[in-house]
PDB file of N, CA and C in Angstrom:
ATOM      1  N   MET A   1     234.366 104.375  75.154  1.00 54.00           N
ATOM      2  CA  MET A   1     234.272 103.426  76.309  1.00 54.00           C
ATOM      3  C   MET A   1     234.342 102.160  75.528  1.00 54.00           C
ATOM      4  N   LYS A   2     234.989 101.012  76.440  1.00 56.00           N
ATOM      5  CA  LYS A   2     235.343  99.819  76.347  1.00 56.00           C
ATOM      6  C   LYS A   2     234.118  98.820  76.479  1.00 56.00           C
ATOM      7  N   ASP A   3     234.075  97.722  75.697  1.00 61.00           N
ATOM      8  CA  ASP A   3     232.856  96.833  76.001  1.00 61.00           C
ATOM      9  C   ASP A   3     233.385  95.960  77.290  1.00 61.00           C
ATOM     10  N   ALA A   4     232.716  95.686  78.265  1.00 57.00           N
ATOM     11  CA  ALA A   4     233.264  94.917  79.285  1.00 57.00           C
ATOM     12  C   ALA A   4     232.659  93.494  79.305  1.00 57.00           C
ATOM     13  N   GLY A   5     231.668  93.067  78.252  1.00 62.00           N
ATOM     14  CA  GLY A   5     231.351  91.755  78.190  1.00 62.00           C
ATOM     15  C   GLY A   5     230.409  91.340  79.546  1.00 62.00           C
ATOM     16  N   ALA A   6     230.016  90.299  79.615  1.00 61.00           N
ATOM     17  CA  ALA A   6     228.929  89.939  80.940  1.00 61.00           C
ATOM     18  C   ALA A   6     229.416  88.608  81.287  1.00 61.00           C
ATOM     19  N   LEU A   7     228.786  88.449  82.492  1.00 55.00           N
ATOM     20  CA  LEU A   7     228.991  87.391  83.341  1.00 55.00           C
ATOM     21  C   LEU A   7     227.605  86.348  83.056  1.00 55.00           C
ATOM     22  N   GLY A   8     227.526  85.130  83.043  1.00 58.00           N
ATOM     23  CA  GLY A   8     226.301  84.344  83.147  1.00 58.00           C
ATOM     24  C   GLY A   8     226.105  84.039  84.544  1.00 58.00           C
ATOM     25  N   TRP A   9     224.898  83.335  84.808  1.00 56.00           N
ATOM     26  CA  TRP A   9     224.547  82.901  86.265  1.00 56.00           C
ATOM     27  C   TRP A   9     225.526  81.691  86.443  1.00 56.00           C
ATOM     28  N   VAL A  10     225.999  81.050  85.548  1.00 61.00           N
ATOM     29  CA  VAL A  10     226.901  79.868  85.489  1.00 61.00           C
ATOM     30  C   VAL A  10     227.990  80.267  86.726  1.00 61.00           C
ATOM     31  N   THR A  11     228.188  81.463  86.651  1.00 65.00           N
ATOM     32  CA  THR A  11     229.486  81.841  87.382  1.00 65.00           C
ATOM     33  C   THR A  11     229.187  82.309  88.756  1.00 65.00           C
ATOM     34  N   VAL A  12     227.720  82.254  89.091  1.00 71.00           N
ATOM     35  CA  VAL A  12     227.514  82.571  90.345  1.00 71.00           C
ATOM     36  C   VAL A  12     227.641  81.297  91.385  1.00 71.00           C
ATOM     37  N   GLY A  13     228.229  81.310  92.467  1.00 82.00           N
ATOM     38  CA  GLY A  13     228.348  80.402  93.488  1.00 82.00           C
ATOM     39  C   GLY A  13     227.175  80.283  94.366  1.00 82.00           C
ATOM     40  N   ASP A  14     227.008  79.068  94.982  1.00 85.00           N
ATOM     41  CA  ASP A  14     225.828  78.818  96.029  1.00 85.00           C
ATOM     42  C   ASP A  14     225.659  79.841  97.001  1.00 85.00           C
ATOM     43  N   HIS A  15     226.751  80.271  97.638  1.00 86.00           N
ATOM     44  CA  HIS A  15     226.863  81.291  98.572  1.00 86.00           C
ATOM     45  C   HIS A  15     226.452  82.833  98.135  1.00 86.00           C
ATOM     46  N   GLU A  16     227.135  83.053  97.016  1.00 87.00           N
ATOM     47  CA  GLU A  16     226.513  84.479  96.518  1.00 87.00           C
ATOM     48  C   GLU A  16     225.046  84.327  95.969  1.00 87.00           C
ATOM     49  N   ALA A  17     224.598  83.155  95.436  1.00 87.00           N
ATOM     50  CA  ALA A  17     223.134  83.073  95.134  1.00 87.00           C
ATOM     51  C   ALA A  17     222.386  83.310  96.250  1.00 87.00           C
ATOM     52  N   ALA A  18     222.814  82.550  97.528  1.00 89.00           N
ATOM     53  CA  ALA A  18     221.979  82.772  98.507  1.00 89.00           C
ATOM     54  C   ALA A  18     221.857  84.297  99.316  1.00 89.00           C
ATOM     55  N   LEU A  19     223.094  84.988  98.928  1.00 88.00           N
ATOM     56  CA  LEU A  19     223.156  86.147  99.343  1.00 88.00           C
ATOM     57  C   LEU A  19     222.195  87.185  98.400  1.00 88.00           C
ATOM     58  N   ILE A  20     222.013  86.894  97.411  1.00 86.00           N
ATOM     59  CA  ILE A  20     221.399  87.624  96.253  1.00 86.00           C
ATOM     60  C   ILE A  20     220.032  87.472  96.631  1.00 86.00           C
ATOM     61  N   GLN A  21     219.522  86.165  97.108  1.00 89.00           N
ATOM     62  CA  GLN A  21     218.123  85.864  97.406  1.00 89.00           C
ATOM     63  C   GLN A  21     217.842  86.675  98.796  1.00 89.00           C
ATOM     64  N   ARG A  22     218.719  86.636  99.797  1.00 92.00           N
ATOM     65  CA  ARG A  22     218.495  87.503 101.046  1.00 92.00           C
ATOM     66  C   ARG A  22     218.323  88.840 100.883  1.00 92.00           C
ATOM     67  N   CYS A  23     219.139  89.349  99.767  1.00 88.00           N
ATOM     68  CA  CYS A  23     218.975  90.641  99.496  1.00 88.00           C
ATOM     69  C   CYS A  23     217.684  91.104  98.766  1.00 88.00           C
ATOM     70  N   VAL A  24     217.258  90.116  98.160  1.00 87.00           N
ATOM     71  CA  VAL A  24     215.854  90.389  97.401  1.00 87.00           C
ATOM     72  C   VAL A  24     214.633  90.379  98.410  1.00 87.00           C
ATOM     73  N   GLU A  25     215.025  89.732  99.608  1.00 91.00           N
ATOM     74  CA  GLU A  25     214.159  89.667 100.490  1.00 91.00           C
ATOM     75  C   GLU A  25     214.090  90.681 101.443  1.00 91.00           C
ATOM     76  N   GLY A  26     215.008  91.627 101.163  1.00 89.00           N
ATOM     77  CA  GLY A  26     215.288  92.979 101.669  1.00 89.00           C
ATOM     78  C   GLY A  26     216.034  92.874 103.091  1.00 89.00           C
ATOM     79  N   GLU A  27     216.947  91.963 103.177  1.00 92.00           N
ATOM     80  CA  GLU A  27     217.830  91.700 104.358  1.00 92.00           C
ATOM     81  C   GLU A  27     219.204  92.826 104.230  1.00 92.00           C
ATOM     82  N   PRO A  28     219.016  93.729 104.861  1.00 91.00           N
ATOM     83  CA  PRO A  28     220.014  94.984 104.640  1.00 91.00           C
ATOM     84  C   PRO A  28     221.519  94.116 104.792  1.00 91.00           C
ATOM     85  N   THR A  29     221.801  93.122 105.683  1.00 94.00           N
ATOM     86  CA  THR A  29     223.186  92.775 105.734  1.00 94.00           C
ATOM     87  C   THR A  29     223.666  91.980 104.796  1.00 94.00           C
ATOM     88  N   ALA A  30     222.623  91.258 104.002  1.00 92.00           N
ATOM     89  CA  ALA A  30     223.120  90.613 102.757  1.00 92.00           C
ATOM     90  C   ALA A  30     223.364  91.598 101.854  1.00 92.00           C
ATOM     91  N   CYS A  31     222.680  92.791 101.744  1.00 89.00           N
ATOM     92  CA  CYS A  31     223.337  93.611 100.532  1.00 89.00           C
ATOM     93  C   CYS A  31     224.242  94.157 100.837  1.00 89.00           C
ATOM     94  N   ALA A  32     224.628  94.384 102.065  1.00 92.00           N
ATOM     95  CA  ALA A  32     225.855  95.272 102.396  1.00 92.00           C
ATOM     96  C   ALA A  32     227.108  94.319 102.110  1.00 92.00           C
ATOM     97  N   GLU A  33     227.025  92.884 102.400  1.00 93.00           N
ATOM     98  CA  GLU A  33     227.860  91.878 102.175  1.00 93.00           C
ATOM     99  C   GLU A  33     228.219  91.522 100.555  1.00 93.00           C
ATOM    100  N   LEU A  34     226.978  91.774  99.990  1.00 89.00           N
ATOM    101  CA  LEU A  34     227.033  91.699  98.223  1.00 89.00           C
ATOM    102  C   LEU A  34     228.022  92.897  97.861  1.00 89.00           C
ATOM    103  N   VAL A  35     227.759  93.933  98.365  1.00 90.00           N
ATOM    104  CA  VAL A  35     228.367  95.281  97.852  1.00 90.00           C
ATOM    105  C   VAL A  35     229.851  95.036  98.348  1.00 90.00           C
ATOM    106  N   ALA A  36     230.185  94.658  99.636  1.00 92.00           N
ATOM    107  CA  ALA A  36     231.649  94.702 100.102  1.00 92.00           C
ATOM    108  C   ALA A  36     232.252  93.518  99.447  1.00 92.00           C
ATOM    109  N   GLY A  37     231.754  92.647  98.857  1.00 89.00           N
ATOM    110  CA  GLY A  37     232.271  91.516  98.112  1.00 89.00           C
ATOM    111  C   GLY A  37     232.749  91.901  96.678  1.00 89.00           C
ATOM    112  N   HIS A  38     231.831  93.042  96.083  1.00 90.00           N
ATOM    113  CA  HIS A  38     232.272  93.118  94.758  1.00 90.00           C
ATOM    114  C   HIS A  38     232.217  94.823  94.624  1.00 90.00           C
ATOM    115  N   GLU A  39     232.502  95.685  95.545  1.00 93.00           N
ATOM    116  CA  GLU A  39     232.624  97.202  95.236  1.00 93.00           C
ATOM    117  C   GLU A  39     233.912  97.341  94.674  1.00 93.00           C
ATOM    118  N   ARG A  40     235.080  96.736  95.161  1.00 94.00           N
ATOM    119  CA  ARG A  40     236.575  96.944  94.247  1.00 94.00           C
ATOM    120  C   ARG A  40     236.499  96.758  92.919  1.00 94.00           C
ATOM    121  N   MET A  41     235.918  95.422  92.585  1.00 94.00           N
ATOM    122  CA  MET A  41     235.956  94.802  91.269  1.00 94.00           C
ATOM    123  C   MET A  41     235.283  95.753  90.440  1.00 94.00           C
ATOM    124  N   VAL A  42     233.863  96.091  90.804  1.00 94.00           N
ATOM    125  CA  VAL A  42     233.203  97.227  90.121  1.00 94.00           C
ATOM    126  C   VAL A  42     233.769  98.520  89.668  1.00 94.00           C
ATOM    127  N   TYR A  43     234.258  98.984  90.888  1.00 95.00           N
ATOM    128  CA  TYR A  43     235.186 100.357  90.670  1.00 95.00           C
ATOM    129  C   TYR A  43     236.267 100.244  89.782  1.00 95.00           C
ATOM    130  N   GLN A  44     237.091  99.220  90.093  1.00 95.00           N
ATOM    131  CA  GLN A  44     238.244  99.082  89.060  1.00 95.00           C
ATOM    132  C   GLN A  44     237.854  98.748  87.433  1.00 95.00           C
ATOM    133  N   LEU A  45     236.777  98.062  87.379  1.00 94.00           N
ATOM    134  CA  LEU A  45     236.202  97.772  85.977  1.00 94.00           C
ATOM    135  C   LEU A  45     235.856  99.285  85.603  1.00 94.00           C
ATOM    136  N   ALA A  46     234.796  99.962  86.112  1.00 96.00           N
ATOM    137  CA  ALA A  46     234.695 101.360  85.801  1.00 96.00           C
ATOM    138  C   ALA A  46     235.722 102.221  85.626  1.00 96.00           C
ATOM    139  N   LEU A  47     236.655 102.209  86.344  1.00 96.00           N
ATOM    140  CA  LEU A  47     237.879 102.922  86.083  1.00 96.00           C
ATOM    141  C   LEU A  47     238.819 102.714  84.792  1.00 96.00           C
ATOM    142  N   HIS A  48     238.782 101.192  84.498  1.00 95.00           N
ATOM    143  CA  HIS A  48     239.414 100.740  83.398  1.00 95.00           C
ATOM    144  C   HIS A  48     238.493 101.314  82.203  1.00 95.00           C
ATOM    145  N   LEU A  49     237.280 101.198  82.349  1.00 94.00           N
ATOM    146  CA  LEU A  49     236.407 101.535  81.364  1.00 94.00           C
ATOM    147  C   LEU A  49     236.163 103.295  80.964  1.00 94.00           C
ATOM    148  N   LEU A  50     236.340 103.806  81.940  1.00 95.00           N
ATOM    149  CA  LEU A  50     236.145 105.427  81.864  1.00 95.00           C
ATOM    150  C   LEU A  50     237.518 105.901  81.805  1.00 95.00           C
ATOM    151  N   GLY A  51     238.592 105.579  82.742  1.00 95.00           N
ATOM    152  CA  GLY A  51     239.758 106.262  82.823  1.00 95.00           C
ATOM    153  C   GLY A  51     239.721 107.481  83.553  1.00 95.00           C
ATOM    154  N   ASP A  52     238.681 107.841  84.546  1.00 96.00           N
ATOM    155  CA  ASP A  52     238.582 108.846  85.370  1.00 96.00           C
ATOM    156  C   ASP A  52     238.139 108.171  86.778  1.00 96.00           C
ATOM    157  N   ARG A  53     238.878 108.489  87.819  1.00 97.00           N
ATOM    158  CA  ARG A  53     238.525 108.140  89.156  1.00 97.00           C
ATOM    159  C   ARG A  53     237.076 108.514  89.473  1.00 97.00           C
ATOM    160  N   ASP A  54     236.876 110.049  89.428  1.00 97.00           N
ATOM    161  CA  ASP A  54     235.566 110.508  89.985  1.00 97.00           C
ATOM    162  C   ASP A  54     234.356 109.886  89.181  1.00 97.00           C
ATOM    163  N   ASP A  55     234.297 109.641  87.932  1.00 96.00           N
ATOM    164  CA  ASP A  55     233.560 109.235  87.080  1.00 96.00           C
ATOM    165  C   ASP A  55     233.370 107.679  87.319  1.00 96.00           C
ATOM    166  N   ALA A  56     234.425 106.930  87.718  1.00 96.00           N
ATOM    167  CA  ALA A  56     234.410 105.643  88.256  1.00 96.00           C
ATOM    168  C   ALA A  56     233.546 105.310  89.288  1.00 96.00           C
ATOM    169  N   LEU A  57     233.900 106.230  90.456  1.00 96.00           N
ATOM    170  CA  LEU A  57     233.116 105.998  91.628  1.00 96.00           C
ATOM    171  C   LEU A  57     231.791 106.417  91.372  1.00 96.00           C
ATOM    172  N   ASP A  58     231.546 107.404  90.591  1.00 96.00           N
ATOM    173  CA  ASP A  58     229.929 107.722  90.552  1.00 96.00           C
ATOM    174  C   ASP A  58     229.239 106.573  89.680  1.00 96.00           C
ATOM    175  N   LEU A  59     230.031 105.970  88.639  1.00 95.00           N
ATOM    176  CA  LEU A  59     229.348 104.891  87.988  1.00 95.00           C
ATOM    177  C   LEU A  59     229.109 103.688  88.963  1.00 95.00           C
ATOM    178  N   SER A  60     230.112 103.277  89.875  1.00 95.00           N
ATOM    179  CA  SER A  60     230.101 102.245  90.635  1.00 95.00           C
ATOM    180  C   SER A  60     229.091 102.373  91.591  1.00 95.00           C
ATOM    181  N   GLN A  61     228.764 103.501  92.100  1.00 93.00           N
ATOM    182  CA  GLN A  61     227.509 103.612  92.855  1.00 93.00           C
ATOM    183  C   GLN A  61     226.376 103.580  92.398  1.00 93.00           C
ATOM    184  N   GLU A  62     226.128 103.901  91.078  1.00 94.00           N
ATOM    185  CA  GLU A  62     224.990 103.821  90.169  1.00 94.00           C
ATOM    186  C   GLU A  62     224.688 102.522  89.880  1.00 94.00           C
ATOM    187  N   VAL A  63     225.766 101.789  89.728  1.00 92.00           N
ATOM    188  CA  VAL A  63     225.599 100.125  89.514  1.00 92.00           C
ATOM    189  C   VAL A  63     224.975  99.372  90.326  1.00 92.00           C
ATOM    190  N   PHE A  64     225.403  99.620  91.745  1.00 89.00           N
ATOM    191  CA  PHE A  64     224.857  99.170  92.975  1.00 89.00           C
ATOM    192  C   PHE A  64     223.468  99.740  93.223  1.00 89.00           C
ATOM    193  N   LEU A  65     222.941 100.824  93.005  1.00 90.00           N
ATOM    194  CA  LEU A  65     221.851 101.505  93.115  1.00 90.00           C
ATOM    195  C   LEU A  65     220.977 100.751  92.214  1.00 90.00           C
ATOM    196  N   SER A  66     221.181 100.715  90.884  1.00 90.00           N
ATOM    197  CA  SER A  66     220.331  99.897  89.732  1.00 90.00           C
ATOM    198  C   SER A  66     220.127  98.334  90.167  1.00 90.00           C
ATOM    199  N   VAL A  67     221.229  97.894  90.678  1.00 83.00           N
ATOM    200  CA  VAL A  67     221.026  96.411  91.122  1.00 83.00           C
ATOM    201  C   VAL A  67     220.015  96.328  92.147  1.00 83.00           C
ATOM    202  N   PHE A  68     219.994  97.284  93.210  1.00 81.00           N
ATOM    203  CA  PHE A  68     219.161  97.090  94.282  1.00 81.00           C
ATOM    204  C   PHE A  68     217.715  97.689  94.002  1.00 81.00           C
ATOM    205  N   ARG A  69     217.745  98.333  92.942  1.00 84.00           N
ATOM    206  CA  ARG A  69     216.128  98.777  92.489  1.00 84.00           C
ATOM    207  C   ARG A  69     215.517  97.853  91.822  1.00 84.00           C
ATOM    208  N   THR A  70     216.331  96.907  91.020  1.00 79.00           N
ATOM    209  CA  THR A  70     215.631  95.982  90.004  1.00 79.00           C
ATOM    210  C   THR A  70     215.755  94.664  91.066  1.00 79.00           C
TER     211      THR A  70
END
């Protein structure tokens, strides 16, 4: 598996920070908007790292579940 690196909070804009805050507060529409804005990128990264479409889909779903659990 390849190292994907990490993004810092510096790269998070005001709109996205507000979405995250609303999501933390339990607003489902904010969570849906956050997923919609990132699901393709997360899937593409998982596909690049894993090389398998089904595994990438599973991993991308796990990523969002982990994010929302924390």
